[in-house]
Coordinates of C-alpha atoms in Angstrom, one line a residue:
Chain A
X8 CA 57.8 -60.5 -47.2
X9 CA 56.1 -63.8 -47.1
X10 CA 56.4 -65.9 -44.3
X11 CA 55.3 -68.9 -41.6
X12 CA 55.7 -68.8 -37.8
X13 CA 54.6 -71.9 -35.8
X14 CA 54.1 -72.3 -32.3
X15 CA 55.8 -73.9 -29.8
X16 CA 59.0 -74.3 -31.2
X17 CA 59.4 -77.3 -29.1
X18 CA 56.7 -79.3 -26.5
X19 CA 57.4 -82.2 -24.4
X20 CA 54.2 -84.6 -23.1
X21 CA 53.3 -87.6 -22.3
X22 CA 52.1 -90.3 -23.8
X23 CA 48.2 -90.7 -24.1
X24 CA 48.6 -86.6 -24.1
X25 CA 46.7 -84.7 -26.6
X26 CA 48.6 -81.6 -28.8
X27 CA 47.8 -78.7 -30.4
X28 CA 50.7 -77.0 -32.8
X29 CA 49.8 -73.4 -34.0
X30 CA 50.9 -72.1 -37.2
X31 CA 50.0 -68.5 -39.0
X32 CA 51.3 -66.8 -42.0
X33 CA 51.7 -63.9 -44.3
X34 CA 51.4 -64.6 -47.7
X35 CA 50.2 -62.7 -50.8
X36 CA 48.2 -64.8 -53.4
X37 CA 47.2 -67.5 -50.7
X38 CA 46.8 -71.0 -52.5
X39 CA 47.0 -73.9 -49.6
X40 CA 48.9 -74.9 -46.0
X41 CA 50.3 -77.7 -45.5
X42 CA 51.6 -79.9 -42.9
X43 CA 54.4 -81.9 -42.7
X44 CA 56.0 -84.4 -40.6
X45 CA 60.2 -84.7 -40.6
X46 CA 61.3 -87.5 -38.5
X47 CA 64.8 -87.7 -39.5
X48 CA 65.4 -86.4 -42.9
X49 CA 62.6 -86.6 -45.6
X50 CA 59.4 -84.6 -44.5
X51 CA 56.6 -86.8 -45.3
X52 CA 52.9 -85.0 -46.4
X53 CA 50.7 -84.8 -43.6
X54 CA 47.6 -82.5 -44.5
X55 CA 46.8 -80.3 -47.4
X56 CA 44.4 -77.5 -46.7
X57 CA 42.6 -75.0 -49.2
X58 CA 39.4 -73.7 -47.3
X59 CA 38.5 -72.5 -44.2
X60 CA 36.6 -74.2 -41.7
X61 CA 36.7 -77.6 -43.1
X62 CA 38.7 -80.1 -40.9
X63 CA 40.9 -82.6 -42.4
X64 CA 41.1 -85.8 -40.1
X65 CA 43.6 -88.9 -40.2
X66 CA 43.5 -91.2 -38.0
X67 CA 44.7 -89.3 -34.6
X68 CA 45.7 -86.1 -36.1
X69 CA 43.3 -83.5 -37.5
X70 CA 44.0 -79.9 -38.6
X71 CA 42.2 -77.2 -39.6
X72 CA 42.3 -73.8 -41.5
X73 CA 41.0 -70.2 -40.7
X74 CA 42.0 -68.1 -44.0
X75 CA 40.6 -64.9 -41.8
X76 CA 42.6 -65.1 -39.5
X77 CA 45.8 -66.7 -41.2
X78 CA 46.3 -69.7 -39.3
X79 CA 45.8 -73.0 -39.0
X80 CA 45.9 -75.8 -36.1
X81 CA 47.4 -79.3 -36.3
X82 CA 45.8 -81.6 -33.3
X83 CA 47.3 -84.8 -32.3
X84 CA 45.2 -86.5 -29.5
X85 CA 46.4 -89.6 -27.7
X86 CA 50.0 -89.1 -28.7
X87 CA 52.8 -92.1 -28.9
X88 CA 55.9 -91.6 -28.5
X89 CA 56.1 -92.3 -32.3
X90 CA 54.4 -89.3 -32.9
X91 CA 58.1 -87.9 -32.0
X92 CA 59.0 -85.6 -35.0
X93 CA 59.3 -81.9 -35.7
X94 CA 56.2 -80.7 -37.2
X95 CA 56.8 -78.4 -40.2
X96 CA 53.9 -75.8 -42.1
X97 CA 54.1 -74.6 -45.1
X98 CA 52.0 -72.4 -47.3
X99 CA 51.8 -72.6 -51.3
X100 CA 51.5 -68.8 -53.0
X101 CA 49.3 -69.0 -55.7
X102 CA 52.1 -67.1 -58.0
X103 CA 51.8 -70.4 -60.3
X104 CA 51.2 -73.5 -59.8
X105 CA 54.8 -75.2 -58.6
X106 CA 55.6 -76.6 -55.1
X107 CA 57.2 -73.3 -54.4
X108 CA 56.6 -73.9 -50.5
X109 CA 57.3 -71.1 -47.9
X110 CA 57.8 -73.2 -44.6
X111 CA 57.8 -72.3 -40.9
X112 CA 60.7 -73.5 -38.2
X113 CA 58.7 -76.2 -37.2
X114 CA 57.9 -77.6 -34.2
X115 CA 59.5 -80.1 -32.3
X116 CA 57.4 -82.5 -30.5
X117 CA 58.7 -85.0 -27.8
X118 CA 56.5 -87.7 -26.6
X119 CA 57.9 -89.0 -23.3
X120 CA 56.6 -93.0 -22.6
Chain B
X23 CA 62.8 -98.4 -53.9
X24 CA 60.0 -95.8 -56.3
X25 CA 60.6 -92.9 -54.1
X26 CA 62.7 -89.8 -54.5
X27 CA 66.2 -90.7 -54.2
X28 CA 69.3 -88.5 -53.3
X29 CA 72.8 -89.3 -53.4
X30 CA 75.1 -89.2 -52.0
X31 CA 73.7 -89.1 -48.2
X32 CA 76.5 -87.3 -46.9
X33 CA 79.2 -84.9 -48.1
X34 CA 82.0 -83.6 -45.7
X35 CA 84.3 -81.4 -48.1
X36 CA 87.1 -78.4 -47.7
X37 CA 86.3 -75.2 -48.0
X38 CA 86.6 -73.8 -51.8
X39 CA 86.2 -76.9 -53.1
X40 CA 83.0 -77.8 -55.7
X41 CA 80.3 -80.5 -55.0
X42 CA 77.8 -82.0 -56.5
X43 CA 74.5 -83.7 -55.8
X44 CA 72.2 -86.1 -57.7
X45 CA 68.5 -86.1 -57.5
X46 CA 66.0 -89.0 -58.7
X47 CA 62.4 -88.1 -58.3
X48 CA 59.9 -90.2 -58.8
X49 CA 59.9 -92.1 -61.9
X50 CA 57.3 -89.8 -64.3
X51 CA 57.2 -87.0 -61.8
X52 CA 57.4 -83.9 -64.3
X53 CA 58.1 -81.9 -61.7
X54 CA 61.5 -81.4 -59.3
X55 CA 62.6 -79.1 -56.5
X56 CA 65.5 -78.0 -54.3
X57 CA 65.3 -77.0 -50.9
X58 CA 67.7 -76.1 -48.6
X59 CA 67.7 -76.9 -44.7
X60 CA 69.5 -75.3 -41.8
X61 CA 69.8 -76.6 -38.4
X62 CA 66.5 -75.9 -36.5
X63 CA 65.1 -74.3 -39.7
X64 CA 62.4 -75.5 -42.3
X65 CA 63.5 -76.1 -45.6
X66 CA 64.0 -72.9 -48.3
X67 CA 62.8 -73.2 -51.5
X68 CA 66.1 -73.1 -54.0
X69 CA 64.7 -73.5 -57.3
X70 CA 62.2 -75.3 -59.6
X71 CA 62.2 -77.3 -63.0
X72 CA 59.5 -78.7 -65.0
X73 CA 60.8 -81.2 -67.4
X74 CA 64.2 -79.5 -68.5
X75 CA 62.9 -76.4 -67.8
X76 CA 64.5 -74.5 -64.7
X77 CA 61.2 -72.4 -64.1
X78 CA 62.4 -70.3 -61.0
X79 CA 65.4 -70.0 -59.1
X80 CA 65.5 -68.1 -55.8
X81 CA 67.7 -65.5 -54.6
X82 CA 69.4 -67.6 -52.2
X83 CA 70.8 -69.5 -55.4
X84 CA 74.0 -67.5 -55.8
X85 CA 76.1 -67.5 -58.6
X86 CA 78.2 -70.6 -57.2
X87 CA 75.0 -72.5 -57.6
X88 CA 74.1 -74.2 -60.6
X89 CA 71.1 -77.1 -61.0
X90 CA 70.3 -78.6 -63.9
X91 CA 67.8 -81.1 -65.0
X92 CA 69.2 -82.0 -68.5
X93 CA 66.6 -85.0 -69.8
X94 CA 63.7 -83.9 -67.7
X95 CA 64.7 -87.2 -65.2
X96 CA 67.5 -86.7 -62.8
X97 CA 68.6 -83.6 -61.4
X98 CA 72.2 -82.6 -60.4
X99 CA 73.3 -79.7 -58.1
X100 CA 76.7 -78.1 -57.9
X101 CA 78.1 -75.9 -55.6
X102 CA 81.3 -74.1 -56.5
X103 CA 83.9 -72.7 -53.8
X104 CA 82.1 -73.9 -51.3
X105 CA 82.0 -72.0 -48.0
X106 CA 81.4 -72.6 -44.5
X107 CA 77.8 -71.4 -45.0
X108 CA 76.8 -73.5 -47.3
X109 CA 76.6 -76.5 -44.6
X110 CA 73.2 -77.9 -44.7
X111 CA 70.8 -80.7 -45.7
X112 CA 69.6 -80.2 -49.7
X113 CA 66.6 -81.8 -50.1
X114 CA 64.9 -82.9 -53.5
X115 CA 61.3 -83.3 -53.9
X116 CA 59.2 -84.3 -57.0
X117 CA 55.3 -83.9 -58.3
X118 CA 53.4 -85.1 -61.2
X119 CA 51.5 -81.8 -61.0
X120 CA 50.7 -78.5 -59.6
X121 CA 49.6 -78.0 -55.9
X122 CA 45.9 -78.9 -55.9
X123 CA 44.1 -81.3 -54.4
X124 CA 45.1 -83.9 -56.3
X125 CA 49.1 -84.2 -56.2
X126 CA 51.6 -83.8 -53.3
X127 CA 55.4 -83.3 -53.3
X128 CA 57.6 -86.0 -52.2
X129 CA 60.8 -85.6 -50.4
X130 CA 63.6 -87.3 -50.6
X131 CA 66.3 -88.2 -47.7
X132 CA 68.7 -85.3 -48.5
X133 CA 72.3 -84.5 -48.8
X134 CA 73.6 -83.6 -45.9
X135 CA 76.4 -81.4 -46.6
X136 CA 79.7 -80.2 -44.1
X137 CA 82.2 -78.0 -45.7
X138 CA 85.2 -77.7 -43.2

């Protein structure tokens, strides 16, 4: 059966901190991970990732993919407590083409001031 | 407001009783999904249209479920006898495409739902 487990399922720091949140998977007919951020309700799109080895950077956060080993790492460096949110992956099958997203438990991360 | 809008926010109903939920994606979004969220859980994919067309439906969608999508704009969800279980936050996203580089799905706010 398909499936996402991420890592920690919760982490408190400080601010000025710098995070790494783990996620690996299971997934026949691999098409893409992505990360999400769910601050209160609506996750909002983070990072999409397709290929291996090729980091994807915004601003603070960067992530990563390694399709070898199934897993992916989302870095947050120099965290604010606005950066408080639980972290959610998710991985797109390539069965067709739809949104059909297989997501992890998330992570919950508290920034402390 | 040009996101994905759900309605209504929240839903506190009695056990057995039937709900319904409205979903309005992005305006031109060809594409619609329902998730389903638990506490401390990531969403589950529920089911899938393109235009009118319900493409997939998961097996979580029980027979109480029903989601339709009737012009290819809004989407409704209804829930019928609903039980305790069913308690949780439905979420609605939207894309104008598939999942390439190109296109992302947008979420809306959710439906949070108690059935007492």
């Amino acid at each position: 059966e398909d499936k996402v487990v991420q890592s920690p399922l919760s982490l408190v720091v400080h601010e000025g901190d710098t995070v790494t949140l783990n996620c690996s998977y299971e997934v026949t007919n691999f098409r893409s991970l992505l990360w999400y951020k769910q601050e209160k309700k609506a996750p909002t799109f983070l990072f999409m990732l397709t290929s291996s080895g090729i980091e994807k950077k915004s601003g603070r956060l960067s992530s990563i993919l390694d399709k070898k080993e199934l897993f992916s790492i989302l870095n947050i460096t120099a965290t604010q407590t606005g950066d408080s949110a639980v972290y959610l992956c998710a991985v797109a099958p390539k069965v067709d083409s739809s949104y059909k997203l297989i997501f992890g438990s998330g992570t919950r991360l508290l920034v402390r001031p | 407001d040009t996101g994905v809008s759900q309605n209504p926010r929240h839903k506190i109903t009695k056990r057995g009783q039937n709900v319904t939920f409205r979903c309005d994606p992005i305006s031109e979004h060809n594409r619609l999904y329902w998730y389903r969220q638990t506490l401390g859980q990531g969403p589950e994919f529920l089911t899938y249209f393109q235009n009118e067309a319900q493409l997939e439906k998961s097996r979580l969608l029980s027979d109480r479920f029903s989601a339709e999508r009737p012009k290819g704009s809004f989407s409704t969800l209804e829930i019928q006898r609903t039980e305790q279980g069913d308690s949780a936050m439905y979420l609605c996203a939207s894309s104008s495409g598939p999942v390439d580089l190109n296109t992302e799905a947008f979420f809306g706010q959710g439906t949070r739902l108690t059935v007492v």
